[in-house]
């Protein structure tokens, strides 16, 4: 469980990393707009994860791992939607 000091530290880190996270996500998903959606998901996931799995050690690497996983999930969802459209 994290305390308010840790939560504030992670929030500040996410604000600082937001441009870099956006660049990373946009490159992974191939779209600046979709990259923004991924970053929003990253922030939500990171804040939700604080209570069950706070970052141990390098919080920057933890944030980018969340971004990587969120981008992969976004690409998988896009592929599913494309597959559904072909079927109909």
mmCIF file of N, CA and C in Angstrom:
data_model
loop_
_atom_site.group_PDB
_atom_site.id
_atom_site.type_symbol
_atom_site.label_atom_id
_atom_site.label_comp_id
_atom_site.label_asym_id
_atom_site.label_seq_id
_atom_site.Cartn_x
_atom_site.Cartn_y
_atom_site.Cartn_z
ATOM 1 N N UNK A 1 0.847 -1.181 0.000
ATOM 2 C CA UNK A 1 0.000 0.000 0.000
ATOM 3 C C UNK A 1 0.895 1.248 0.000
ATOM 4 N N UNK A 2 0.510 2.215 -0.769
ATOM 5 C CA UNK A 2 1.320 3.428 -0.864
ATOM 6 C C UNK A 2 0.716 4.528 -0.015
ATOM 7 N N UNK A 3 1.568 5.406 0.444
ATOM 8 C CA UNK A 3 1.062 6.553 1.181
ATOM 9 C C UNK A 3 0.916 7.736 0.230
ATOM 10 N N UNK A 4 0.422 8.826 0.742
ATOM 11 C CA UNK A 4 0.160 10.002 -0.096
ATOM 12 C C UNK A 4 1.449 10.593 -0.668
ATOM 13 N N UNK A 5 2.547 10.476 0.078
ATOM 14 C CA UNK A 5 3.825 10.995 -0.406
ATOM 15 C C UNK A 5 4.276 10.229 -1.649
ATOM 16 N N UNK A 6 4.153 8.905 -1.608
ATOM 17 C CA UNK A 6 4.517 8.090 -2.773
ATOM 18 C C UNK A 6 3.601 8.379 -3.953
ATOM 19 N N UNK A 7 2.319 8.518 -3.677
ATOM 20 C CA UNK A 7 1.354 8.812 -4.739
ATOM 21 C C UNK A 7 1.685 10.151 -5.400
ATOM 22 N N UNK A 8 2.003 11.148 -4.599
ATOM 23 C CA UNK A 8 2.359 12.472 -5.138
ATOM 24 C C UNK A 8 3.646 12.386 -5.965
ATOM 25 N N UNK A 9 4.602 11.567 -5.510
ATOM 26 C CA UNK A 9 5.859 11.405 -6.242
ATOM 27 C C UNK A 9 5.612 10.773 -7.612
ATOM 28 N N UNK A 10 4.752 9.758 -7.666
ATOM 29 C CA UNK A 10 4.444 9.090 -8.929
ATOM 30 C C UNK A 10 3.653 10.028 -9.840
ATOM 31 N N UNK A 11 2.723 10.773 -9.282
ATOM 32 C CA UNK A 11 1.966 11.743 -10.084
ATOM 33 C C UNK A 11 2.901 12.773 -10.711
ATOM 34 N N UNK A 12 3.840 13.270 -9.921
ATOM 35 C CA UNK A 12 4.798 14.256 -10.442
ATOM 36 C C UNK A 12 5.669 13.632 -11.526
ATOM 37 N N UNK A 13 6.071 12.393 -11.329
ATOM 38 C CA UNK A 13 6.875 11.707 -12.338
ATOM 39 C C UNK A 13 6.099 11.542 -13.636
ATOM 40 N N UNK A 14 4.829 11.166 -13.539
ATOM 41 C CA UNK A 14 4.016 10.984 -14.738
ATOM 42 C C UNK A 14 3.830 12.300 -15.491
ATOM 43 N N UNK A 15 3.673 13.384 -14.769
ATOM 44 C CA UNK A 15 3.571 14.698 -15.411
ATOM 45 C C UNK A 15 4.871 15.013 -16.146
ATOM 46 N N UNK A 16 5.991 14.736 -15.502
ATOM 47 C CA UNK A 16 7.298 14.997 -16.114
ATOM 48 C C UNK A 16 7.546 14.107 -17.333
ATOM 49 N N UNK A 17 7.118 12.841 -17.252
ATOM 50 C CA UNK A 17 7.366 11.881 -18.323
ATOM 51 C C UNK A 17 6.330 11.929 -19.450
ATOM 52 N N UNK A 18 5.258 12.647 -19.251
ATOM 53 C CA UNK A 18 4.150 12.628 -20.217
ATOM 54 C C UNK A 18 4.595 12.858 -21.667
ATOM 55 N N UNK A 19 5.424 13.861 -21.961
ATOM 56 C CA UNK A 19 5.842 14.042 -23.361
ATOM 57 C C UNK A 19 6.619 12.837 -23.903
ATOM 58 N N UNK A 20 7.505 12.285 -23.093
ATOM 59 C CA UNK A 20 8.287 11.126 -23.540
ATOM 60 C C UNK A 20 7.394 9.897 -23.688
ATOM 61 N N UNK A 21 6.461 9.722 -22.766
ATOM 62 C CA UNK A 21 5.526 8.601 -22.875
ATOM 63 C C UNK A 21 4.671 8.734 -24.137
ATOM 64 N N UNK A 22 4.268 9.964 -24.449
ATOM 65 C CA UNK A 22 3.461 10.191 -25.639
ATOM 66 C C UNK A 22 4.254 9.874 -26.906
ATOM 67 N N UNK A 23 5.491 10.331 -26.965
ATOM 68 C CA UNK A 23 6.326 10.023 -28.136
ATOM 69 C C UNK A 23 6.484 8.513 -28.300
ATOM 70 N N UNK A 24 6.753 7.832 -27.199
ATOM 71 C CA UNK A 24 6.939 6.377 -27.233
ATOM 72 C C UNK A 24 5.658 5.677 -27.710
ATOM 73 N N UNK A 25 4.532 6.047 -27.117
ATOM 74 C CA UNK A 25 3.260 5.414 -27.466
ATOM 75 C C UNK A 25 2.868 5.724 -28.910
ATOM 76 N N UNK A 26 3.051 6.956 -29.338
ATOM 77 C CA UNK A 26 2.689 7.341 -30.704
ATOM 78 C C UNK A 26 3.514 6.567 -31.728
ATOM 79 N N UNK A 27 4.777 6.375 -31.447
ATOM 80 C CA UNK A 27 5.622 5.600 -32.361
ATOM 81 C C UNK A 27 5.197 4.137 -32.387
ATOM 82 N N UNK A 28 4.825 3.611 -31.231
ATOM 83 C CA UNK A 28 4.423 2.205 -31.187
ATOM 84 C C UNK A 28 3.121 1.956 -31.944
ATOM 85 N N UNK A 29 2.151 2.865 -31.776
ATOM 86 C CA UNK A 29 0.844 2.639 -32.404
ATOM 87 C C UNK A 29 0.717 3.305 -33.765
ATOM 88 N N UNK A 30 1.687 4.143 -34.138
ATOM 89 C CA UNK A 30 1.695 4.730 -35.464
ATOM 90 C C UNK A 30 0.792 5.928 -35.653
ATOM 91 N N UNK A 31 0.382 6.556 -34.564
ATOM 92 C CA UNK A 31 -0.517 7.692 -34.677
ATOM 93 C C UNK A 31 -0.366 8.591 -33.452
ATOM 94 N N UNK A 32 -0.263 9.889 -33.685
ATOM 95 C CA UNK A 32 -0.160 10.839 -32.582
ATOM 96 C C UNK A 32 -1.452 10.843 -31.769
ATOM 97 N N UNK A 33 -2.588 10.801 -32.457
ATOM 98 C CA UNK A 33 -3.870 10.819 -31.742
ATOM 99 C C UNK A 33 -4.083 9.550 -30.930
ATOM 100 N N UNK A 34 -3.787 8.402 -31.522
ATOM 101 C CA UNK A 34 -3.915 7.156 -30.773
ATOM 102 C C UNK A 34 -2.891 7.102 -29.642
ATOM 103 N N UNK A 35 -1.732 7.706 -29.859
ATOM 104 C CA UNK A 35 -0.727 7.777 -28.801
ATOM 105 C C UNK A 35 -1.246 8.523 -27.588
ATOM 106 N N UNK A 36 -2.031 9.555 -27.825
ATOM 107 C CA UNK A 36 -2.635 10.305 -26.717
ATOM 108 C C UNK A 36 -3.611 9.426 -25.939
ATOM 109 N N UNK A 37 -4.393 8.630 -26.648
ATOM 110 C CA UNK A 37 -5.303 7.691 -25.976
ATOM 111 C C UNK A 37 -4.526 6.695 -25.121
ATOM 112 N N UNK A 38 -3.420 6.223 -25.656
ATOM 113 C CA UNK A 38 -2.592 5.262 -24.915
ATOM 114 C C UNK A 38 -2.023 5.923 -23.659
ATOM 115 N N UNK A 39 -1.556 7.158 -23.763
ATOM 116 C CA UNK A 39 -0.993 7.844 -22.598
ATOM 117 C C UNK A 39 -2.059 8.035 -21.519
ATOM 118 N N UNK A 40 -3.258 8.370 -21.915
ATOM 119 C CA UNK A 40 -4.339 8.486 -20.935
ATOM 120 C C UNK A 40 -4.546 7.158 -20.213
ATOM 121 N N UNK A 41 -4.490 6.072 -20.975
ATOM 122 C CA UNK A 41 -4.627 4.741 -20.388
ATOM 123 C C UNK A 41 -3.449 4.445 -19.456
ATOM 124 N N UNK A 42 -2.260 4.856 -19.847
ATOM 125 C CA UNK A 42 -1.060 4.645 -19.015
ATOM 126 C C UNK A 42 -1.229 5.323 -17.663
ATOM 127 N N UNK A 43 -1.674 6.564 -17.677
ATOM 128 C CA UNK A 43 -1.842 7.305 -16.430
ATOM 129 C C UNK A 43 -2.880 6.625 -15.549
ATOM 130 N N UNK A 44 -3.988 6.208 -16.143
ATOM 131 C CA UNK A 44 -5.022 5.525 -15.369
ATOM 132 C C UNK A 44 -4.500 4.206 -14.792
ATOM 133 N N UNK A 45 -3.787 3.441 -15.611
ATOM 134 C CA UNK A 45 -3.252 2.160 -15.143
ATOM 135 C C UNK A 45 -2.215 2.355 -14.044
ATOM 136 N N UNK A 46 -1.351 3.341 -14.219
ATOM 137 C CA UNK A 46 -0.299 3.586 -13.222
ATOM 138 C C UNK A 46 -0.895 3.983 -11.881
ATOM 139 N N UNK A 47 -1.870 4.860 -11.900
ATOM 140 C CA UNK A 47 -2.477 5.290 -10.644
ATOM 141 C C UNK A 47 -3.247 4.140 -9.987
ATOM 142 N N UNK A 48 -3.892 3.311 -10.798
ATOM 143 C CA UNK A 48 -4.611 2.164 -10.248
ATOM 144 C C UNK A 48 -3.649 1.117 -9.689
ATOM 145 N N UNK A 49 -2.478 1.001 -10.292
ATOM 146 C CA UNK A 49 -1.504 -0.013 -9.873
ATOM 147 C C UNK A 49 -0.765 0.368 -8.597
ATOM 148 N N UNK A 50 -0.805 1.618 -8.219
ATOM 149 C CA UNK A 50 -0.032 2.053 -7.058
ATOM 150 C C UNK A 50 -0.363 1.258 -5.798
ATOM 151 N N UNK A 51 -1.615 0.967 -5.571
ATOM 152 C CA UNK A 51 -2.005 0.276 -4.346
ATOM 153 C C UNK A 51 -1.647 -1.205 -4.367
ATOM 154 N N UNK A 52 -1.653 -1.820 -5.531
ATOM 155 C CA UNK A 52 -1.387 -3.255 -5.567
ATOM 156 C C UNK A 52 0.026 -3.599 -5.989
ATOM 157 N N UNK A 53 0.675 -2.733 -6.771
ATOM 158 C CA UNK A 53 2.034 -3.028 -7.232
ATOM 159 C C UNK A 53 2.805 -1.736 -7.455
ATOM 160 N N UNK A 54 3.169 -1.050 -6.376
ATOM 161 C CA UNK A 54 3.920 0.199 -6.553
ATOM 162 C C UNK A 54 5.275 -0.068 -7.188
ATOM 163 N N UNK A 55 5.825 0.930 -7.860
ATOM 164 C CA UNK A 55 7.120 0.720 -8.519
ATOM 165 C C UNK A 55 8.220 0.428 -7.508
ATOM 166 N N UNK A 56 8.989 -0.584 -7.821
ATOM 167 C CA UNK A 56 10.151 -0.908 -6.985
ATOM 168 C C UNK A 56 11.387 -0.494 -7.767
ATOM 169 N N UNK A 57 12.151 0.391 -7.212
ATOM 170 C CA UNK A 57 13.345 0.848 -7.910
ATOM 171 C C UNK A 57 13.045 1.977 -8.876
ATOM 172 N N UNK A 58 13.291 1.732 -10.157
ATOM 173 C CA UNK A 58 13.195 2.758 -11.186
ATOM 174 C C UNK A 58 11.739 2.971 -11.625
ATOM 175 N N UNK A 59 11.137 4.039 -11.147
ATOM 176 C CA UNK A 59 9.745 4.337 -11.486
ATOM 177 C C UNK A 59 9.591 4.752 -12.949
ATOM 178 N N UNK A 60 10.643 5.265 -13.551
ATOM 179 C CA UNK A 60 10.585 5.625 -14.964
ATOM 180 C C UNK A 60 10.442 4.377 -15.822
ATOM 181 N N UNK A 61 11.250 3.372 -15.537
ATOM 182 C CA UNK A 61 11.147 2.105 -16.276
ATOM 183 C C UNK A 61 9.786 1.465 -16.065
ATOM 184 N N UNK A 62 9.270 1.543 -14.854
ATOM 185 C CA UNK A 62 7.934 1.023 -14.525
ATOM 186 C C UNK A 62 6.878 1.720 -15.384
ATOM 187 N N UNK A 63 6.991 3.036 -15.529
ATOM 188 C CA UNK A 63 6.029 3.805 -16.321
ATOM 189 C C UNK A 63 6.101 3.422 -17.798
ATOM 190 N N UNK A 64 7.310 3.256 -18.305
ATOM 191 C CA UNK A 64 7.451 2.878 -19.707
ATOM 192 C C UNK A 64 7.000 1.440 -19.955
ATOM 193 N N UNK A 65 7.137 0.569 -18.972
ATOM 194 C CA UNK A 65 6.621 -0.802 -19.113
ATOM 195 C C UNK A 65 5.096 -0.759 -19.213
ATOM 196 N N UNK A 66 4.467 0.070 -18.405
ATOM 197 C CA UNK A 66 3.013 0.230 -18.489
ATOM 198 C C UNK A 66 2.644 0.786 -19.860
ATOM 199 N N UNK A 67 3.410 1.757 -20.354
ATOM 200 C CA UNK A 67 3.141 2.343 -21.675
ATOM 201 C C UNK A 67 3.278 1.294 -22.770
ATOM 202 N N UNK A 68 4.302 0.473 -22.667
ATOM 203 C CA UNK A 68 4.519 -0.578 -23.662
ATOM 204 C C UNK A 68 3.331 -1.544 -23.679
ATOM 205 N N UNK A 69 2.922 -1.985 -22.506
ATOM 206 C CA UNK A 69 1.799 -2.925 -22.424
ATOM 207 C C UNK A 69 0.491 -2.293 -22.907
ATOM 208 N N UNK A 70 0.283 -1.023 -22.584
ATOM 209 C CA UNK A 70 -0.927 -0.334 -23.034
ATOM 210 C C UNK A 70 -0.928 -0.184 -24.557
ATOM 211 N N UNK A 71 0.221 0.102 -25.139
ATOM 212 C CA UNK A 71 0.303 0.229 -26.597
ATOM 213 C C UNK A 71 0.046 -1.116 -27.273
ATOM 214 N N UNK A 72 0.602 -2.184 -26.733
ATOM 215 C CA UNK A 72 0.346 -3.523 -27.280
ATOM 216 C C UNK A 72 -1.141 -3.845 -27.197
ATOM 217 N N UNK A 73 -1.759 -3.548 -26.066
ATOM 218 C CA UNK A 73 -3.208 -3.778 -25.925
ATOM 219 C C UNK A 73 -3.993 -2.972 -26.951
ATOM 220 N N UNK A 74 -3.571 -1.735 -27.187
ATOM 221 C CA UNK A 74 -4.244 -0.879 -28.170
ATOM 222 C C UNK A 74 -4.128 -1.481 -29.577
ATOM 223 N N UNK A 75 -2.930 -1.957 -29.922
ATOM 224 C CA UNK A 75 -2.730 -2.562 -31.244
ATOM 225 C C UNK A 75 -3.551 -3.842 -31.402
ATOM 226 N N UNK A 76 -3.624 -4.627 -30.354
ATOM 227 C CA UNK A 76 -4.432 -5.850 -30.415
ATOM 228 C C UNK A 76 -5.912 -5.531 -30.595
ATOM 229 N N UNK A 77 -6.384 -4.520 -29.873
ATOM 230 C CA UNK A 77 -7.789 -4.118 -30.001
ATOM 231 C C UNK A 77 -8.069 -3.593 -31.405
ATOM 232 N N UNK A 78 -7.124 -2.833 -31.966
ATOM 233 C CA UNK A 78 -7.280 -2.317 -33.326
ATOM 234 C C UNK A 78 -7.367 -3.479 -34.324
ATOM 235 N N UNK A 79 -6.529 -4.482 -34.144
ATOM 236 C CA UNK A 79 -6.541 -5.646 -35.037
ATOM 237 C C UNK A 79 -7.862 -6.411 -34.917
ATOM 238 N N UNK A 80 -8.373 -6.533 -33.696
ATOM 239 C CA UNK A 80 -9.670 -7.205 -33.528
ATOM 240 C C UNK A 80 -10.787 -6.438 -34.224
ATOM 241 N N UNK A 81 -10.776 -5.109 -34.050
ATOM 242 C CA UNK A 81 -11.810 -4.296 -34.704
ATOM 243 C C UNK A 81 -11.713 -4.407 -36.216
ATOM 244 N N UNK A 82 -10.507 -4.430 -36.753
ATOM 245 C CA UNK A 82 -10.326 -4.555 -38.199
ATOM 246 C C UNK A 82 -10.828 -5.916 -38.676
ATOM 247 N N UNK A 83 -10.561 -6.955 -37.904
ATOM 248 C CA UNK A 83 -11.036 -8.288 -38.245
ATOM 249 C C UNK A 83 -12.541 -8.386 -38.206
ATOM 250 N N UNK A 84 -13.163 -7.727 -37.247
ATOM 251 C CA UNK A 84 -14.621 -7.727 -37.140
ATOM 252 C C UNK A 84 -15.248 -7.001 -38.327
ATOM 253 N N UNK A 85 -14.632 -5.928 -38.776
ATOM 254 C CA UNK A 85 -15.162 -5.170 -39.903
ATOM 255 C C UNK A 85 -15.081 -5.970 -41.192
ATOM 256 N N UNK A 86 -14.029 -6.789 -41.350
ATOM 257 C CA UNK A 86 -13.895 -7.619 -42.556
ATOM 258 C C UNK A 86 -14.963 -8.693 -42.603
ATOM 259 N N UNK A 87 -15.347 -9.210 -41.461
ATOM 260 C CA UNK A 87 -16.333 -10.295 -41.399
ATOM 261 C C UNK A 87 -17.716 -9.789 -41.786
ATOM 262 N N UNK A 88 -18.067 -8.605 -41.390
ATOM 263 C CA UNK A 88 -19.425 -8.092 -41.609
ATOM 264 C C UNK A 88 -19.679 -7.727 -43.015
#
